[in-house]
Every structure is written in C-alpha cells, then in structure tokens.
C-alpha cells in the first residue's frame, strides 16, 4: 500500500464526497458553499487509484485553523489502511496549518473512532459539547 495525498478537485464534491457523507448516514451533506474554497480547500488521501478519505482546512484571521468535515470511503474495507490514511490526512492538514503560521488547530468530532485518530496524532480533548448550533441566514 502506498498512500498518496492530493488537493480536492472541483468535481470531487459531487462525484465522491457527497456519496461518502450519505454512506455514513448524513441526510444532508455540508453544502459546498460552507466548505473552504467552495469545496476545494482540502485534501484527499488515496491508496493507488482508490480514494480513502478527505478533509478540509478552514483558515481564520487568528492563530487558530479548523480541521473539519473529515469523511471516508465506507466501501474501502481495509480497516488498518483506513486508519493510517486518516492519520496521514489529519497530520497533513495540521502541517498545512502550521506552515501557514497557525498556532492551534481545532476540530469538532462526533465519532469515537475519529476522536481516537485525532488523539493518536497529538490532539487533546477539549470541552464536550451537547449541541451544535447553526442557523441558515439566506438561500
């Protein structure tokens, strides 16, 4: 297995990511307009020509960057490789933030498996939230 990293392309949102979110039970995947660079502000990790996982980096005007919307290919059954790919994804997004001058990376996670993956690459558990609040301001 040789893992590769590449930037998310324009067509990845519709051709890949929406399907992955739906496979994991999301009724409504995140709208492209709320993702960094309209859905291209992140990276995908692949095993050869099979995409395994993807995530996004939100840049802020502070010293905090957000590593968010981590999603994986549920059809990719190599569990050990999926974990390695997720670790590489998170490490890569974190290194991108560091190279851009950010001091902290933040992520909201609602998955025990993903929590442990973040911890494995050096993230610490912060507060536990009961509710995520969001309001759509206009169509």
PDB file of C-alpha atoms in Angstrom:
ATOM      1  CA  UNK A   1       0.000   0.000   0.000  1.00  0.00           C
ATOM      2  CA  UNK A   2       1.273   3.431  -0.975  1.00  0.00           C
ATOM      3  CA  UNK A   3      -0.783   6.351   0.257  1.00  0.00           C
ATOM      4  CA  UNK A   4      -0.959   9.484  -1.876  1.00  0.00           C
ATOM      5  CA  UNK A   5      -2.181  12.970  -1.000  1.00  0.00           C
ATOM      6  CA  UNK A   6      -3.737  15.363  -3.480  1.00  0.00           C
ATOM      7  CA  UNK A   7      -5.763  18.575  -3.354  1.00  0.00           C
ATOM      8  CA  UNK A   8      -9.519  18.224  -3.628  1.00  0.00           C
ATOM      9  CA  UNK A   9     -10.636  18.977  -7.187  1.00  0.00           C
ATOM     10  CA  UNK A  10     -13.804  20.761  -8.287  1.00  0.00           C
ATOM     11  CA  UNK A  11     -15.598  17.532  -9.293  1.00  0.00           C
ATOM     12  CA  UNK A  12     -14.708  15.609  -6.091  1.00  0.00           C
ATOM     13  CA  UNK A  13     -17.568  17.186  -4.137  1.00  0.00           C
ATOM     14  CA  UNK A  14     -20.330  15.818  -6.392  1.00  0.00           C
ATOM     15  CA  UNK A  15     -18.539  12.715  -7.672  1.00  0.00           C
ATOM     16  CA  UNK A  16     -17.138  11.452  -4.360  1.00  0.00           C
ATOM     17  CA  UNK A  17     -17.663  13.384  -1.133  1.00  0.00           C
ATOM     18  CA  UNK A  18     -21.464  13.708  -1.192  1.00  0.00           C
ATOM     19  CA  UNK A  19     -21.732   9.932  -1.636  1.00  0.00           C
ATOM     20  CA  UNK A  20     -19.362   9.299   1.245  1.00  0.00           C
ATOM     21  CA  UNK A  21     -21.332  11.544   3.607  1.00  0.00           C
ATOM     22  CA  UNK A  22     -24.575   9.825   2.577  1.00  0.00           C
ATOM     23  CA  UNK A  23     -22.998   6.373   3.075  1.00  0.00           C
ATOM     24  CA  UNK A  24     -22.208   7.402   6.661  1.00  0.00           C
ATOM     25  CA  UNK A  25     -25.843   8.392   7.264  1.00  0.00           C
ATOM     26  CA  UNK A  26     -25.817  12.122   6.598  1.00  0.00           C
ATOM     27  CA  UNK A  27     -29.220  13.137   5.258  1.00  0.00           C
ATOM     28  CA  UNK A  28     -27.807  16.453   4.145  1.00  0.00           C
ATOM     29  CA  UNK A  29     -24.072  16.663   3.421  1.00  0.00           C
ATOM     30  CA  UNK A  30     -22.438  20.030   4.102  1.00  0.00           C
ATOM     31  CA  UNK A  31     -23.277  22.496   1.366  1.00  0.00           C
ATOM     32  CA  UNK A  32     -20.391  23.267  -0.943  1.00  0.00           C
ATOM     33  CA  UNK A  33     -20.758  26.961  -0.132  1.00  0.00           C
ATOM     34  CA  UNK A  34     -19.783  26.446   3.529  1.00  0.00           C
ATOM     35  CA  UNK A  35     -16.661  24.444   2.720  1.00  0.00           C
ATOM     36  CA  UNK A  36     -13.318  26.195   2.299  1.00  0.00           C
ATOM     37  CA  UNK A  37     -12.771  27.448  -1.255  1.00  0.00           C
ATOM     38  CA  UNK A  38     -16.249  26.280  -2.245  1.00  0.00           C
ATOM     39  CA  UNK A  39     -15.374  22.624  -1.662  1.00  0.00           C
ATOM     40  CA  UNK A  40     -11.785  22.586  -2.925  1.00  0.00           C
ATOM     41  CA  UNK A  41      -9.989  23.779   0.221  1.00  0.00           C
ATOM     42  CA  UNK A  42      -8.828  20.411   1.431  1.00  0.00           C
ATOM     43  CA  UNK A  43      -7.070  17.191   0.539  1.00  0.00           C
ATOM     44  CA  UNK A  44      -7.844  13.584  -0.333  1.00  0.00           C
ATOM     45  CA  UNK A  45      -5.754  10.572   0.641  1.00  0.00           C
ATOM     46  CA  UNK A  46      -5.748   7.645  -1.794  1.00  0.00           C
ATOM     47  CA  UNK A  47      -4.403   4.102  -1.953  1.00  0.00           C
ATOM     48  CA  UNK A  48      -3.343   3.866  -5.583  1.00  0.00           C
ATOM     49  CA  UNK A  49      -6.410   4.925  -7.556  1.00  0.00           C
ATOM     50  CA  UNK A  50      -8.866   4.372  -4.666  1.00  0.00           C
ATOM     51  CA  UNK A  51      -9.779   7.483  -2.691  1.00  0.00           C
ATOM     52  CA  UNK A  52      -9.942   6.671   1.032  1.00  0.00           C
ATOM     53  CA  UNK A  53     -10.632   9.875   2.956  1.00  0.00           C
ATOM     54  CA  UNK A  54     -10.810  13.650   2.708  1.00  0.00           C
ATOM     55  CA  UNK A  55     -10.848  16.694   4.948  1.00  0.00           C
ATOM     56  CA  UNK A  56     -10.802  20.472   4.867  1.00  0.00           C
ATOM     57  CA  UNK A  57      -8.763  23.285   6.389  1.00  0.00           C
ATOM     58  CA  UNK A  58     -10.515  26.494   7.388  1.00  0.00           C
ATOM     59  CA  UNK A  59      -8.171  29.468   7.608  1.00  0.00           C
ATOM     60  CA  UNK A  60      -9.033  32.233  10.068  1.00  0.00           C
ATOM     61  CA  UNK A  61      -7.778  35.725  10.840  1.00  0.00           C
ATOM     62  CA  UNK A  62      -6.464  34.491  14.186  1.00  0.00           C
ATOM     63  CA  UNK A  63      -3.832  31.906  15.127  1.00  0.00           C
ATOM     64  CA  UNK A  64      -6.466  29.141  15.024  1.00  0.00           C
ATOM     65  CA  UNK A  65      -7.213  26.971  11.972  1.00  0.00           C
ATOM     66  CA  UNK A  66     -10.032  24.438  11.759  1.00  0.00           C
ATOM     67  CA  UNK A  67      -9.533  20.869  10.540  1.00  0.00           C
ATOM     68  CA  UNK A  68     -13.040  19.837   9.616  1.00  0.00           C
ATOM     69  CA  UNK A  69     -15.507  17.729   7.617  1.00  0.00           C
ATOM     70  CA  UNK A  70     -13.346  14.614   7.764  1.00  0.00           C
ATOM     71  CA  UNK A  71     -15.051  11.864   5.782  1.00  0.00           C
ATOM     72  CA  UNK A  72     -14.000   8.482   4.453  1.00  0.00           C
ATOM     73  CA  UNK A  73     -14.936   5.966   1.805  1.00  0.00           C
ATOM     74  CA  UNK A  74     -17.129   3.456   3.675  1.00  0.00           C
ATOM     75  CA  UNK A  75     -16.661   0.960   0.822  1.00  0.00           C
ATOM     76  CA  UNK A  76     -12.893   0.840   1.446  1.00  0.00           C
ATOM     77  CA  UNK A  77     -12.707  -2.233   3.674  1.00  0.00           C
ATOM     78  CA  UNK A  78      -9.012  -2.262   4.631  1.00  0.00           C
ATOM     79  CA  UNK A  79      -9.543  -1.030   8.206  1.00  0.00           C
ATOM     80  CA  UNK A  80      -5.845  -0.794   9.092  1.00  0.00           C
ATOM     81  CA  UNK A  81      -5.120   1.164   5.914  1.00  0.00           C
ATOM     82  CA  UNK A  82      -8.150   3.420   6.508  1.00  0.00           C
ATOM     83  CA  UNK A  83      -6.784   4.320   9.953  1.00  0.00           C
ATOM     84  CA  UNK A  84      -3.343   5.041   8.507  1.00  0.00           C
ATOM     85  CA  UNK A  85      -4.923   7.154   5.764  1.00  0.00           C
ATOM     86  CA  UNK A  86      -6.982   9.127   8.280  1.00  0.00           C
ATOM     87  CA  UNK A  87      -3.889   9.739  10.398  1.00  0.00           C
ATOM     88  CA  UNK A  88      -1.992  10.917   7.327  1.00  0.00           C
ATOM     89  CA  UNK A  89      -4.916  13.182   6.374  1.00  0.00           C
ATOM     90  CA  UNK A  90      -5.096  14.818   9.813  1.00  0.00           C
ATOM     91  CA  UNK A  91      -1.303  15.155  10.069  1.00  0.00           C
ATOM     92  CA  UNK A  92      -1.152  16.699   6.597  1.00  0.00           C
ATOM     93  CA  UNK A  93      -3.927  19.228   7.270  1.00  0.00           C
ATOM     94  CA  UNK A  94      -2.255  20.083  10.582  1.00  0.00           C
ATOM     95  CA  UNK A  95       1.132  20.569   8.902  1.00  0.00           C
ATOM     96  CA  UNK A  96      -0.521  22.784   6.282  1.00  0.00           C
ATOM     97  CA  UNK A  97      -1.915  24.957   9.077  1.00  0.00           C
ATOM     98  CA  UNK A  98       1.456  25.102  10.813  1.00  0.00           C
ATOM     99  CA  UNK A  99       3.257  26.059   7.609  1.00  0.00           C
ATOM    100  CA  UNK A 100       0.750  28.910   7.172  1.00  0.00           C
ATOM    101  CA  UNK A 101       1.643  30.283  10.625  1.00  0.00           C
ATOM    102  CA  UNK A 102      -1.253  28.974  12.690  1.00  0.00           C
ATOM    103  CA  UNK A 103      -0.523  28.157  16.336  1.00  0.00           C
ATOM    104  CA  UNK A 104      -3.561  25.930  17.008  1.00  0.00           C
ATOM    105  CA  UNK A 105      -5.778  23.524  15.113  1.00  0.00           C
ATOM    106  CA  UNK A 106      -9.331  22.834  16.222  1.00  0.00           C
ATOM    107  CA  UNK A 107     -11.927  20.251  15.238  1.00  0.00           C
ATOM    108  CA  UNK A 108     -15.435  19.264  16.331  1.00  0.00           C
ATOM    109  CA  UNK A 109     -15.840  15.489  16.241  1.00  0.00           C
ATOM    110  CA  UNK A 110     -18.797  13.193  16.858  1.00  0.00           C
ATOM    111  CA  UNK A 111     -17.138   9.821  16.310  1.00  0.00           C
ATOM    112  CA  UNK A 112     -15.218   7.749  18.845  1.00  0.00           C
ATOM    113  CA  UNK A 113     -13.057   6.259  16.082  1.00  0.00           C
ATOM    114  CA  UNK A 114     -12.206   9.693  14.698  1.00  0.00           C
ATOM    115  CA  UNK A 115     -11.616  11.030  18.236  1.00  0.00           C
ATOM    116  CA  UNK A 116      -9.014   8.331  18.854  1.00  0.00           C
ATOM    117  CA  UNK A 117      -7.406   9.019  15.476  1.00  0.00           C
ATOM    118  CA  UNK A 118      -7.029  12.727  16.320  1.00  0.00           C
ATOM    119  CA  UNK A 119      -5.591  11.785  19.728  1.00  0.00           C
ATOM    120  CA  UNK A 120      -3.115   9.393  18.072  1.00  0.00           C
ATOM    121  CA  UNK A 121      -1.647  12.290  16.087  1.00  0.00           C
ATOM    122  CA  UNK A 122      -1.295  14.601  19.088  1.00  0.00           C
ATOM    123  CA  UNK A 123      -4.634  16.380  19.501  1.00  0.00           C
ATOM    124  CA  UNK A 124      -6.005  16.792  23.031  1.00  0.00           C
ATOM    125  CA  UNK A 125      -9.632  16.508  24.078  1.00  0.00           C
ATOM    126  CA  UNK A 126     -11.183  19.875  24.903  1.00  0.00           C
ATOM    127  CA  UNK A 127     -14.703  20.514  26.130  1.00  0.00           C
ATOM    128  CA  UNK A 128     -17.569  18.118  25.432  1.00  0.00           C
ATOM    129  CA  UNK A 129     -20.488  19.746  23.682  1.00  0.00           C
ATOM    130  CA  UNK A 130     -24.116  18.764  23.980  1.00  0.00           C
ATOM    131  CA  UNK A 131     -25.423  20.589  20.931  1.00  0.00           C
ATOM    132  CA  UNK A 132     -24.077  22.069  17.746  1.00  0.00           C
ATOM    133  CA  UNK A 133     -25.932  25.221  16.766  1.00  0.00           C
ATOM    134  CA  UNK A 134     -26.229  26.534  13.203  1.00  0.00           C
ATOM    135  CA  UNK A 135     -28.564  28.973  11.502  1.00  0.00           C
ATOM    136  CA  UNK A 136     -29.001  29.402   7.765  1.00  0.00           C
ATOM    137  CA  UNK A 137     -29.135  33.141   7.090  1.00  0.00           C
ATOM    138  CA  UNK A 138     -30.355  33.160   3.476  1.00  0.00           C
ATOM    139  CA  UNK A 139     -30.859  30.917   0.467  1.00  0.00           C
TER     140      UNK A 139
END
